[in-house]
Amino acid sequence: MDGKLVAWDKAKIHPITHTFHYGGGAFEGIRFYKTSDGPAIFRLKEHTNRLIYSAKTIGMKPIYTKKQINDAIIATVKANNLDKGYIRPLFYYGYGKMGLDPRGCPVNLLIAAWPWGAYLGTKPVKCKISSFIRIHPDSTFSEAKLCGHYVNSILASLDIHSKGYDEAILLDYKGNVAEGPGENIFIVKKGTLITPPKGNILAGITRDSLFEIAKNEGIKVVEKNISKKQLLEADEAFFSGTAAEVSSISHINNNKIGNGKIGPITQLLKKIFTKAINGEIPKYNKWLTTIK
Ligand code: PMP
């Protein structure tokens, strides 16, 4: 916390912390994996870049360099002595004043790391399109990972979990498919991988990694709008994200996708992605920061 290692049980934040009240914080979710060279953080540079971008959108002046942030993330992983897990860096407006304009509050940074297994489980997930749409792009900076955005994700999750589904899918304000509450979405149609374009989604780092893997495997990738009908008629569908990794979708609104099992292209991408994050494919080791 703010440059110091603090024991998990001793970590404290004042109740009159600005971000706690209004959601004006910027965060990341990062994973690190066990490799033969020790724990390795997946795409640390890209996560730190997005963290800094997100923080700037809400007026935070840089208080640390990229290197300082990366070093602090590495130090947190090391201090926890874990060989794989999840990392949560979060810039927040701290204790100083109330009122919506956060200027005048200190900018604080916390970084936590803990073990976290498969976010959506290991079986294909049953989804429902939520009645909550993703926040309108003119209401915010769509591509920033801001705490307050996640009220939208919480509402969509509560909506569909209460109806017995595993995960939500949010449409955008035009009625096209946007993403999951904490994941990007892909479909496969006639061998082509299709995913919604940037503009009304968080531009996922996993999404970007899958573009590169797909390209290397000769799979065509297209970023274009997906209608609800196209989604329901997909041959395959899956989520991508740091927490969810590659998670196959079996049903959407009770319609079976393909035969309800993980499809061949999803399976191939998942297999290669899993090997890449575990340091088993040399050409993708550029994505890994090993912790010595
Ligand atoms: N969309 C949302 C809303 C998310 O919270 C996440 C998780 N960060 C993603 C997409 C996937 O992004 P990434 O692959 O960078 O984790």
Tab-separated table of N, CA, C and O in Angstrom, residues 12 77 107 187 246:
chain	number	residue	atom	x	y	z
A	12	LYS	N	-5.518	-1.488	5.944
A	12	LYS	CA	-6.678	-0.681	6.363
A	12	LYS	C	-6.880	0.509	5.432
A	12	LYS	O	-5.926	1.089	4.939
A	77	VAL	N	3.927	-9.959	-5.395
A	77	VAL	CA	3.850	-11.397	-5.721
A	77	VAL	C	4.906	-12.160	-4.917
A	77	VAL	O	4.615	-13.180	-4.291
A	107	VAL	N	-4.023	10.623	-4.058
A	107	VAL	CA	-4.146	9.437	-4.904
A	107	VAL	C	-3.340	8.333	-4.226
A	107	VAL	O	-2.180	8.530	-3.879
A	187	ILE	N	-17.538	-15.186	-30.802
A	187	ILE	CA	-18.297	-16.300	-31.377
A	187	ILE	C	-17.487	-16.871	-32.543
A	187	ILE	O	-16.585	-16.202	-33.079
A	246	VAL	N	-10.096	-18.626	-20.954
A	246	VAL	CA	-10.983	-18.924	-22.092
A	246	VAL	C	-12.065	-19.849	-21.554
A	246	VAL	O	-11.766	-20.962	-21.128
